[in-house]
XYZ file of C-alpha atoms in Angstrom:
325
model
C -35.965 -121.259 87.040
C -33.717 -121.610 90.006
C -31.874 -124.492 90.855
C -30.816 -125.221 94.240
C -29.322 -127.970 93.038
C -26.601 -128.554 90.288
C -27.814 -131.143 87.864
C -25.943 -133.410 85.454
C -27.398 -134.585 82.330
C -25.940 -138.041 80.410
C -27.526 -138.779 77.157
C -26.120 -141.166 74.404
C -26.190 -144.804 74.034
C -28.264 -146.954 76.712
C -24.872 -148.944 77.320
C -22.467 -146.270 78.278
C -21.674 -147.662 81.245
C -20.693 -144.029 82.604
C -22.620 -144.431 85.993
C -20.016 -146.210 87.804
C -16.777 -143.747 86.744
C -19.163 -140.794 87.231
C -20.018 -141.210 90.708
C -16.293 -142.388 91.604
C -15.240 -138.859 90.064
C -17.940 -136.854 92.536
C -17.262 -138.808 95.666
C -13.471 -137.404 95.080
C -14.663 -133.922 95.358
C -16.930 -134.138 98.273
C -20.211 -133.776 95.700
C -23.182 -135.944 96.893
C -25.363 -137.248 95.087
C -29.472 -136.453 96.125
C -31.352 -137.605 93.302
C -30.572 -139.795 90.043
C -33.034 -140.707 87.385
C -32.391 -143.020 84.622
C -34.754 -143.325 81.091
C -34.288 -145.309 77.573
C -35.863 -144.051 74.634
C -35.687 -145.169 70.822
C -32.034 -146.183 72.024
C -31.476 -143.174 73.619
C -29.775 -143.434 77.229
C -30.547 -140.403 79.788
C -29.073 -139.695 83.181
C -30.142 -137.192 85.243
C -28.264 -136.488 88.498
C -29.217 -133.492 91.324
C -26.493 -133.422 92.972
C -25.131 -130.972 96.486
C -21.922 -129.035 95.416
C -22.136 -126.639 98.056
C -18.865 -127.764 99.691
C -17.171 -129.647 96.589
C -13.730 -129.148 96.603
C -13.434 -128.466 93.204
C -14.184 -125.324 90.712
C -17.286 -124.814 88.699
C -15.423 -124.510 85.618
C -12.880 -127.590 86.240
C -15.507 -129.897 87.163
C -17.506 -129.091 83.999
C -14.078 -129.803 82.094
C -13.715 -132.787 84.258
C -16.921 -134.751 83.601
C -17.167 -133.556 79.841
C -14.025 -135.079 79.490
C -15.233 -138.456 81.300
C -18.005 -138.585 78.894
C -15.885 -138.386 75.652
C -14.400 -141.116 76.791
C -17.741 -142.924 76.842
C -18.885 -141.564 73.731
C -21.987 -140.107 75.778
C -22.844 -135.859 75.639
C -22.532 -134.580 79.337
C -24.157 -131.337 80.730
C -23.415 -129.641 83.913
C -26.235 -126.545 85.155
C -24.734 -125.291 88.516
C -27.220 -123.628 91.119
C -29.002 -120.670 89.792
C -31.584 -117.830 90.039
C -34.603 -116.181 88.117
C -32.209 -113.830 86.105
C -30.849 -113.277 83.324
C -32.581 -116.125 81.752
C -32.180 -117.235 77.860
C -35.065 -118.528 75.894
C -35.026 -119.975 72.921
C -37.904 -119.815 70.344
C -38.536 -122.603 67.903
C -40.549 -121.880 64.758
C -42.275 -123.157 61.642
C -44.362 -120.883 59.813
C -47.202 -119.346 62.319
C -46.493 -116.207 63.546
C -48.711 -115.409 66.311
C -47.350 -117.204 69.474
C -43.455 -116.050 68.648
C -45.018 -112.415 68.199
C -46.385 -112.767 71.376
C -42.995 -113.867 73.086
C -41.180 -111.517 71.462
C -43.896 -108.696 72.789
C -43.834 -110.036 76.108
C -40.082 -109.619 75.815
C -39.921 -106.016 74.440
C -42.303 -105.066 76.795
C -40.132 -106.732 80.007
C -42.920 -108.826 80.998
C -41.034 -112.178 80.011
C -38.333 -111.371 82.698
C -35.881 -113.429 80.231
C -33.845 -112.598 77.221
C -34.750 -114.518 74.123
C -31.575 -115.235 72.760
C -32.264 -116.850 69.874
C -34.940 -118.213 67.071
C -34.423 -121.841 65.276
C -36.805 -121.988 62.796
C -37.432 -125.477 60.519
C -38.400 -122.909 57.465
C -37.090 -119.688 56.864
C -40.547 -117.706 57.022
C -40.537 -115.639 60.532
C -36.789 -114.611 60.118
C -38.190 -111.057 59.110
C -40.219 -111.182 62.436
C -37.181 -112.058 64.471
C -34.925 -109.225 62.919
C -37.629 -107.000 63.771
C -37.189 -107.926 67.309
C -33.244 -107.496 66.644
C -33.174 -111.400 67.634
C -30.590 -114.018 65.847
C -32.765 -116.248 63.513
C -31.366 -119.600 62.066
C -32.804 -121.901 59.854
C -32.068 -125.562 60.432
C -34.345 -127.202 57.991
C -33.855 -128.606 54.806
C -36.428 -128.299 51.809
C -39.026 -130.285 53.190
C -38.653 -128.981 56.985
C -36.882 -131.546 58.180
C -34.662 -129.787 61.191
C -30.972 -131.016 61.284
C -31.222 -131.335 65.381
C -27.413 -131.620 65.640
C -27.340 -127.918 64.580
C -30.142 -127.466 66.848
C -28.353 -128.511 69.680
C -24.894 -126.999 68.988
C -27.617 -123.496 68.785
C -28.988 -124.479 72.189
C -25.711 -124.312 73.516
C -23.941 -121.712 72.223
C -26.597 -118.961 73.593
C -26.792 -121.525 76.624
C -30.181 -121.409 76.594
C -32.225 -122.274 79.526
C -35.935 -122.578 78.303
C -36.773 -123.774 75.174
C -40.288 -122.622 74.061
C -41.894 -124.499 70.717
C -44.474 -121.566 69.330
C -46.067 -123.831 66.988
C -43.123 -125.681 66.226
C -44.775 -128.420 64.227
C -41.763 -130.809 64.245
C -41.211 -133.706 67.060
C -38.452 -133.374 68.918
C -36.517 -136.331 69.383
C -35.155 -137.704 72.547
C -31.725 -136.332 71.634
C -33.292 -132.980 72.642
C -36.123 -133.664 75.083
C -33.514 -135.708 77.298
C -31.144 -132.767 77.504
C -33.607 -129.966 78.264
C -36.001 -132.239 80.428
C -38.879 -129.862 81.959
C -37.344 -127.219 80.134
C -39.260 -127.269 77.320
C -42.748 -125.625 76.658
C -45.456 -126.126 73.791
C -48.867 -125.132 73.344
C -51.046 -127.460 71.713
C -54.263 -126.768 70.075
C -56.748 -128.983 71.879
C -57.783 -129.156 75.673
C -55.146 -132.260 76.184
C -55.298 -135.338 76.572
C -58.322 -134.906 74.147
C -56.440 -134.630 70.281
C -53.242 -135.147 70.540
C -50.929 -134.987 67.591
C -51.469 -133.652 64.439
C -54.850 -131.153 62.998
C -56.096 -131.261 66.618
C -59.011 -128.638 65.298
C -59.876 -130.976 62.766
C -60.392 -133.774 64.956
C -62.477 -131.706 67.132
C -64.557 -130.613 64.404
C -64.648 -134.263 63.390
C -66.001 -135.600 67.086
C -68.728 -132.768 67.337
C -66.915 -131.337 70.638
C -68.770 -127.896 71.721
C -65.932 -126.618 73.855
C -62.395 -126.499 72.350
C -59.324 -124.605 73.493
C -55.682 -124.965 73.763
C -52.893 -126.509 76.424
C -49.623 -125.370 77.065
C -47.237 -128.251 78.688
C -44.018 -129.237 79.314
C -42.732 -131.552 76.303
C -41.695 -135.266 77.412
C -40.869 -138.001 74.750
C -44.525 -139.330 74.752
C -45.900 -137.278 72.296
C -48.419 -134.044 73.823
C -48.721 -135.997 77.264
C -46.017 -133.729 79.410
C -47.356 -132.075 82.202
C -50.050 -129.570 81.436
C -49.487 -125.798 82.491
C -52.569 -123.870 81.626
C -55.338 -124.181 79.443
C -57.895 -121.611 77.607
C -61.313 -122.753 76.214
C -63.966 -121.291 73.642
C -67.315 -122.298 72.488
C -67.273 -123.939 69.001
C -70.360 -122.845 66.919
C -73.025 -125.254 64.831
C -71.269 -124.143 61.429
C -68.157 -123.599 62.481
C -65.202 -124.646 59.936
C -61.397 -125.617 60.841
C -60.143 -122.394 59.806
C -63.012 -120.498 62.339
C -61.465 -122.636 65.565
C -58.127 -121.651 63.880
C -59.478 -117.798 64.211
C -60.375 -118.678 67.363
C -57.399 -120.440 69.327
C -55.036 -118.880 68.197
C -54.988 -115.896 70.334
C -55.401 -118.375 73.234
C -52.538 -120.372 71.924
C -50.461 -117.623 72.455
C -51.950 -116.362 75.542
C -51.251 -119.805 76.828
C -47.939 -120.076 75.952
C -46.660 -116.824 77.082
C -48.465 -117.733 80.473
C -46.907 -120.938 80.875
C -43.266 -119.266 80.122
C -43.485 -116.821 82.588
C -44.711 -119.182 84.853
C -41.364 -121.172 84.437
C -39.072 -118.477 84.383
C -40.566 -116.898 87.876
C -39.577 -120.738 89.257
C -43.743 -120.756 89.930
C -43.907 -124.463 88.945
C -43.139 -127.650 90.640
C -43.489 -130.960 88.898
C -44.463 -133.503 90.678
C -45.973 -137.463 89.447
C -46.816 -135.627 85.886
C -48.756 -132.829 87.303
C -47.835 -129.025 87.652
C -48.062 -127.504 90.868
C -48.263 -123.582 91.599
C -45.504 -122.698 94.277
C -46.237 -120.005 96.604
C -49.705 -118.492 97.495
C -49.679 -115.265 96.001
C -50.791 -115.656 92.623
C -53.644 -113.970 92.017
C -53.340 -113.108 88.574
C -52.482 -116.122 87.334
C -54.574 -117.829 84.904
C -54.290 -121.366 84.424
C -57.522 -122.336 82.946
C -60.745 -120.343 81.569
C -61.503 -116.889 82.452
C -63.222 -115.925 86.148
C -66.120 -114.675 84.553
C -66.620 -118.611 82.933
C -66.521 -120.128 86.912
C -68.898 -117.055 87.678
C -71.581 -118.299 85.186
C -71.270 -121.911 86.135
C -74.924 -122.741 87.802
C -74.485 -123.453 91.732
C -77.688 -125.786 91.997
C -78.565 -128.267 91.876
C -76.189 -130.452 93.836
C -75.692 -134.244 94.610
C -77.816 -134.314 97.969
C -76.585 -137.867 98.403
C -72.851 -136.933 98.487
C -73.672 -135.659 102.149
C -72.056 -137.598 105.237
C -74.177 -139.937 106.637
C -74.003 -140.067 110.383
C -74.477 -143.400 112.284
C -76.586 -143.131 115.371
C -75.037 -145.823 117.211
C -71.176 -144.502 117.458
C -71.729 -141.209 115.537
C -68.907 -141.950 113.121
C -69.574 -140.158 110.048
C -69.095 -142.273 107.093
C -69.404 -141.598 103.180
C -72.773 -142.980 101.447
C -70.826 -143.858 98.507
């Protein structure tokens, strides 16, 4: 994703006290702070600064080293991302045991559709190592015998491979704030429901139990609030009367893969803005973009009848249009 500003992210204890010292360092090097945002979750502090380094009086590598040294003094982690373009980006894919989303991303990468390099696949089980090997992509299993991931090892791998974007390809684990805060607006998940309905686990089963007639999938940015991040793309399908949970999975999995690939491509193409919890498409020429259901569904929707009382009523005295609401 294109970055016009340098992003500085600080993650650590919520009483780090680093802000004043970092501000002084930036001021000394003629770096202007454009935006600053802070958050605390589960005892983890995160600060993100967007700064203008276009006229800074220091080399990029020297600034990064200086800020990381400052972070070490306060016992916090400091990441510095300088302005970039959309080329040569690196993607990490997190997986558990289901292969369909990973395979779709690997195929899109091999065909050149993705516009980025899949640098590494990280799993909390070893099941999908052979699939990654087929595409010559490094695979690391960071889970214990119960699938509990070592997030410190995950963060080391993400840093080692200089990851720009993380895709959760049916990664059945909740990421801690330690990970999410470091990659805010750079983690995309696909969830097997039409969010905000049926968040959390067993979404297809939840849909069946609630008797929905239409189910679906959602690709969204990950936040520290489970399955509540900004929605990027959704797909829907009908639920037959006699459908089982397995039937819904069979119908939904191809759409999960499709929606995830669509969302990842849009992010990598710098086609998305996130504003007030919503995603917006950047640029007007997005005719091939499918954020929702297929066009055939829109064409099948009835156009009549409509609510005639929604029309504007004109006041005869002053000819002022007012809504009949």
